[in-house]
Amino acid sequence: MSTVPRRPIRLHRFLLSGHAHRAELFLSLLGLPFECVEVDLAQGAQKQPEFLALNPFGKVPVIEDDGAVIADSHAILVYLALRYDADGHWLPRDPLGAARVQHWLALSAGPLVNGAAGARWLALTGKPVPPAMVATATDLLQRMEQHLQGREWLVGAAPTIADVALYTYTAHVPEGGVPLEPYPALRAWLGRVEALPGFVDLPRGAALDAAVRAALG
Ligand SMILES: N[C@@H](CCC(=O)N[C@@H](CS)C(=O)NCC(=O)O)C(=O)O
């Protein structure tokens, strides 16, 4: 099986979506050729028949790779790791390593979305962030800080898709009004992800403001 796609992988994304960013980040870290197709969530493009044919749940990200259509950020990370990571470190094949990665993917789909991601989205769209959401975000940050003390990566001795899945909304949680200053081990881990060859970020600062204005008016 080739470790290079025959044609560039198509990534259907929305520029402000951290879920879509996970997929983009991993495509870039793997050095795979890909092209982005913008899905205008603000105009409801994700609910149009053309997009629903790709993902009946009407959510980004979706990738298309040589006829295969894969929706859901975590499914995409698993697919890309199994399909294109020749040395297998991004998704360990041993039962314990695989289970530990899966545990972080579950946290990414649960408290990370319900806390950090939700707070960021409400703040970006000018809505108040409920204290319960800040508490959910803070609880996960504290647990990650504890876990990362004395560790370089979330699982094992090399980066995995757990690091990719958790990176985006953790790094951008200050946009939801939740500070990262109290978490030195966590910030060092974010720095290690950002130093990986091929790292790409979501827009920040003025670029973020411009992207929010362009997307949401
Ligand atoms: N479980 C999905 C969730 C994806 C998701 O929530 N995407 C949001 C953008 S961050 C979306 O497309 N929302 C559009 C909508 O719900 O109409 C994943 O991990 O990819």
CSV table of C-alpha atoms and ligand atoms in Angstrom, one decimal:
chain,number,residue,atom,x,y,z
A,1,MET,CA,0.0,0.0,0.0
A,2,SER,CA,1.4,3.4,-1.0
A,3,THR,CA,2.1,5.9,1.7
A,4,VAL,CA,1.4,8.8,-0.8
A,5,PRO,CA,-2.1,9.5,-2.1
A,6,ARG,CA,-2.6,9.2,-5.9
A,7,ARG,CA,-4.3,12.6,-5.9
A,8,PRO,CA,-4.4,15.3,-3.3
A,9,ILE,CA,-6.8,14.5,-0.5
A,10,ARG,CA,-9.8,16.9,-0.4
A,11,LEU,CA,-10.5,18.4,3.0
A,12,HIS,CA,-13.9,20.0,3.5
A,13,ARG,CA,-13.5,22.5,6.2
A,14,PHE,CA,-14.6,25.8,7.8
A,15,LEU,CA,-11.7,28.0,8.7
A,16,LEU,CA,-12.8,28.7,12.2
A,17,SER,CA,-13.5,25.1,13.1
A,18,GLY,CA,-11.1,23.4,15.4
A,19,HIS,CA,-12.5,20.0,14.5
A,20,ALA,CA,-11.5,20.7,10.8
A,21,HIS,CA,-8.2,22.1,12.0
A,22,ARG,CA,-7.3,18.7,13.6
A,23,ALA,CA,-7.7,17.1,10.2
A,24,GLU,CA,-5.7,19.8,8.5
A,25,LEU,CA,-2.9,19.7,11.1
A,26,PHE,CA,-2.5,16.0,10.8
A,27,LEU,CA,-2.5,16.0,6.9
A,28,SER,CA,0.2,18.7,7.2
A,29,LEU,CA,2.2,16.8,9.8
A,30,LEU,CA,2.2,13.7,7.7
A,31,GLY,CA,3.3,15.8,4.7
A,32,LEU,CA,0.4,14.6,2.5
A,33,PRO,CA,-0.8,16.6,-0.5
A,34,PHE,CA,-4.2,18.0,0.2
A,35,GLU,CA,-6.6,20.8,-1.0
A,36,CYS,CA,-9.1,22.6,1.2
A,37,VAL,CA,-12.8,23.0,0.1
A,38,GLU,CA,-14.4,25.8,2.2
A,39,VAL,CA,-17.9,24.9,3.6
A,40,ASP,CA,-19.7,28.1,4.5
A,41,LEU,CA,-21.3,27.0,7.8
A,42,ALA,CA,-22.6,30.5,8.4
A,43,GLN,CA,-24.7,30.2,5.2
A,44,GLY,CA,-25.8,26.6,6.0
A,45,ALA,CA,-23.8,25.0,3.2
A,46,GLN,CA,-23.4,21.9,5.5
A,47,LYS,CA,-27.1,21.3,5.3
A,48,GLN,CA,-27.3,21.4,1.5
A,49,PRO,CA,-27.9,18.1,-0.4
A,50,GLU,CA,-24.4,18.2,-1.9
A,51,PHE,CA,-22.7,18.2,1.4
A,52,LEU,CA,-25.2,15.9,3.1
A,53,ALA,CA,-24.3,13.3,0.5
A,54,LEU,CA,-20.8,13.4,1.9
A,55,ASN,CA,-21.8,13.6,5.6
A,56,PRO,CA,-25.5,13.1,6.5
A,57,PHE,CA,-24.7,14.6,9.9
A,58,GLY,CA,-24.0,17.9,8.2
A,59,LYS,CA,-20.7,18.7,9.9
A,60,VAL,CA,-17.2,19.4,8.9
A,61,PRO,CA,-14.6,18.0,8.6
A,62,VAL,CA,-14.9,15.5,5.8
A,63,ILE,CA,-12.1,14.2,3.7
A,64,GLU,CA,-12.2,12.5,0.3
A,65,ASP,CA,-9.3,10.2,-0.6
A,66,ASP,CA,-9.3,8.3,-3.8
A,67,GLY,CA,-13.1,7.7,-3.7
A,68,ALA,CA,-13.2,7.1,0.1
A,69,VAL,CA,-15.3,9.6,2.1
A,70,ILE,CA,-14.5,9.9,5.8
A,71,ALA,CA,-16.4,12.2,8.1
A,72,ASP,CA,-15.6,13.1,11.8
A,73,SER,CA,-12.3,14.5,12.9
A,74,HIS,CA,-11.3,11.5,15.0
A,75,ALA,CA,-12.3,9.0,12.3
A,76,ILE,CA,-10.1,11.0,9.9
A,77,LEU,CA,-7.2,10.9,12.3
A,78,VAL,CA,-7.5,7.2,12.7
A,79,TYR,CA,-7.8,6.6,8.9
A,80,LEU,CA,-4.9,8.8,8.0
A,81,ALA,CA,-2.6,7.2,10.7
A,82,LEU,CA,-3.5,3.6,9.6
A,83,ARG,CA,-3.4,4.5,5.9
A,84,TYR,CA,-0.3,6.7,5.6
A,85,ASP,CA,1.9,6.5,8.7
A,86,ALA,CA,4.4,3.9,7.6
A,87,ASP,CA,6.2,3.6,11.0
A,88,GLY,CA,3.0,3.5,13.1
A,89,HIS,CA,4.0,5.9,15.9
A,90,TRP,CA,1.0,8.2,15.4
A,91,LEU,CA,-1.4,5.3,16.3
A,92,PRO,CA,0.3,2.6,18.3
A,93,ARG,CA,-0.7,-0.9,17.3
A,94,ASP,CA,-0.1,-2.5,20.7
A,95,PRO,CA,-3.3,-2.9,22.7
A,96,LEU,CA,-2.3,-0.7,25.7
A,97,GLY,CA,-1.0,2.1,23.5
A,98,ALA,CA,-4.0,2.0,21.2
A,99,ALA,CA,-6.4,2.0,24.2
A,100,ARG,CA,-4.6,5.0,25.8
A,101,VAL,CA,-4.9,7.0,22.5
A,102,GLN,CA,-8.5,6.1,22.3
A,103,HIS,CA,-9.1,7.4,25.9
A,104,TRP,CA,-7.8,10.8,24.8
A,105,LEU,CA,-9.9,10.8,21.7
A,106,ALA,CA,-12.9,10.2,23.9
A,107,LEU,CA,-11.9,13.1,26.1
A,108,SER,CA,-11.5,15.2,22.9
A,109,ALA,CA,-15.0,14.3,21.7
A,110,GLY,CA,-16.5,14.8,25.2
A,111,PRO,CA,-15.2,17.4,27.8
A,112,LEU,CA,-12.9,19.2,25.3
A,113,VAL,CA,-15.8,19.9,23.0
A,114,ASN,CA,-18.2,20.7,25.9
A,115,GLY,CA,-15.7,23.0,27.6
A,116,ALA,CA,-12.9,24.6,25.7
A,117,ALA,CA,-14.4,24.4,22.2
A,118,GLY,CA,-17.9,25.5,23.3
A,119,ALA,CA,-16.4,28.5,25.3
A,120,ARG,CA,-14.4,29.6,22.3
A,121,TRP,CA,-17.3,29.4,19.9
A,122,LEU,CA,-19.7,31.3,22.1
A,123,ALA,CA,-17.0,34.0,22.8
A,124,LEU,CA,-16.2,34.3,19.1
A,125,THR,CA,-19.9,34.7,18.2
A,126,GLY,CA,-20.3,37.4,21.0
A,127,LYS,CA,-22.4,35.3,23.4
A,128,PRO,CA,-21.8,34.8,27.1
A,129,VAL,CA,-19.9,31.7,28.2
A,130,PRO,CA,-21.8,29.9,31.0
A,131,PRO,CA,-19.7,29.3,34.1
A,132,ALA,CA,-20.4,25.5,33.9
A,133,MET,CA,-18.7,25.5,30.5
A,134,VAL,CA,-15.6,27.3,31.9
A,135,ALA,CA,-15.6,24.7,34.8
A,136,THR,CA,-15.6,21.8,32.3
A,137,ALA,CA,-12.8,23.4,30.3
A,138,THR,CA,-10.8,24.1,33.5
A,139,ASP,CA,-11.2,20.6,34.9
A,140,LEU,CA,-9.8,19.1,31.7
A,141,LEU,CA,-6.9,21.5,31.6
A,142,GLN,CA,-6.0,20.6,35.2
A,143,ARG,CA,-6.1,16.9,34.4
A,144,MET,CA,-4.0,17.4,31.4
A,145,GLU,CA,-1.5,19.5,33.4
A,146,GLN,CA,-1.2,16.7,35.9
A,147,HIS,CA,-0.8,14.0,33.3
A,148,LEU,CA,1.8,16.0,31.3
A,149,GLN,CA,4.1,16.6,34.3
A,150,GLY,CA,7.2,14.5,33.5
A,151,ARG,CA,5.8,13.5,30.1
A,152,GLU,CA,6.5,14.9,26.7
A,153,TRP,CA,3.5,13.5,24.9
A,154,LEU,CA,0.0,12.4,26.0
A,155,VAL,CA,0.7,8.7,25.2
A,156,GLY,CA,4.1,7.1,25.1
A,157,ALA,CA,7.4,8.6,24.0
A,158,ALA,CA,6.4,10.0,20.6
A,159,PRO,CA,3.6,12.2,19.3
A,160,THR,CA,0.3,10.4,18.5
A,161,ILE,CA,-3.1,11.3,17.2
A,162,ALA,CA,-4.1,12.0,20.8
A,163,ASP,CA,-1.8,15.0,20.7
A,164,VAL,CA,-3.2,16.1,17.4
A,165,ALA,CA,-6.8,15.7,18.6
A,166,LEU,CA,-6.3,17.6,21.9
A,167,TYR,CA,-4.0,20.3,20.6
A,168,THR,CA,-6.4,22.7,18.8
A,169,TYR,CA,-9.1,23.5,21.3
A,170,THR,CA,-6.6,23.4,24.2
A,171,ALA,CA,-4.2,25.9,22.5
A,172,HIS,CA,-7.1,28.2,21.6
A,173,VAL,CA,-9.0,28.1,24.9
A,174,PRO,CA,-8.0,31.6,25.8
A,175,GLU,CA,-10.2,32.8,23.0
A,176,GLY,CA,-13.0,31.5,25.2
A,177,GLY,CA,-11.8,33.5,28.1
A,178,VAL,CA,-10.1,30.5,29.9
A,179,PRO,CA,-6.4,31.2,30.7
A,180,LEU,CA,-3.5,28.8,30.0
A,181,GLU,CA,-1.0,30.6,32.4
A,182,PRO,CA,-1.7,28.2,35.4
A,183,TYR,CA,-0.5,25.2,33.4
A,184,PRO,CA,3.3,25.2,32.6
A,185,ALA,CA,3.5,21.5,31.7
A,186,LEU,CA,0.5,21.9,29.3
A,187,ARG,CA,2.1,25.0,27.7
A,188,ALA,CA,5.4,23.2,27.2
A,189,TRP,CA,3.4,20.3,25.5
A,190,LEU,CA,1.6,22.9,23.2
A,191,GLY,CA,5.1,24.2,22.3
A,192,ARG,CA,6.3,20.7,21.4
A,193,VAL,CA,3.3,20.2,19.1
A,194,GLU,CA,3.9,23.6,17.5
A,195,ALA,CA,7.6,22.7,16.9
A,196,LEU,CA,6.7,19.5,14.9
A,197,PRO,CA,7.7,19.8,11.2
A,198,GLY,CA,4.6,20.6,9.2
A,199,PHE,CA,2.7,22.3,12.1
A,200,VAL,CA,0.0,24.7,10.9
A,201,ASP,CA,-2.1,26.8,13.3
A,202,LEU,CA,-5.7,28.2,13.3
A,203,PRO,CA,-5.9,31.9,12.7
A,204,ARG,CA,-5.0,34.0,15.8
A,205,GLY,CA,-5.1,37.7,16.7
A,206,ALA,CA,-5.9,40.0,13.8
A,207,ALA,CA,-6.1,37.1,11.4
A,208,LEU,CA,-8.7,35.5,13.7
A,209,ASP,CA,-10.7,38.8,13.9
A,210,ALA,CA,-10.7,39.0,10.1
A,211,ALA,CA,-11.7,35.4,9.7
A,212,VAL,CA,-14.6,35.9,12.2
A,213,ARG,CA,-15.8,39.0,10.3
A,214,ALA,CA,-15.5,37.3,7.0
A,215,ALA,CA,-17.4,34.2,8.2
A,216,LEU,CA,-20.0,35.6,10.5
A,217,GLY,CA,-20.3,39.3,9.4
B,1,LIG,N1,-17.9,14.8,15.9
B,1,LIG,C1,-17.6,15.7,14.9
B,1,LIG,C2,-18.1,17.1,15.2
B,1,LIG,C3,-17.8,18.1,14.1
B,1,LIG,C4,-18.5,19.4,14.4
B,1,LIG,O1,-19.1,19.6,15.4
B,1,LIG,N2,-18.3,20.3,13.4
B,1,LIG,C5,-18.9,21.6,13.5
B,1,LIG,C6,-17.9,22.7,13.3
B,1,LIG,S1,-16.7,22.8,14.6
B,1,LIG,C7,-20.0,21.8,12.4
B,1,LIG,O2,-19.7,21.4,11.3
B,1,LIG,N3,-21.1,22.4,12.7
B,1,LIG,C8,-22.1,22.7,11.8
B,1,LIG,C9,-23.5,22.3,12.2
B,1,LIG,O3,-23.6,21.6,13.3
B,1,LIG,O4,-24.4,22.7,11.6
B,1,LIG,C10,-16.1,15.7,14.6
B,1,LIG,O5,-15.3,15.3,15.4
B,1,LIG,O6,-15.7,15.9,13.4
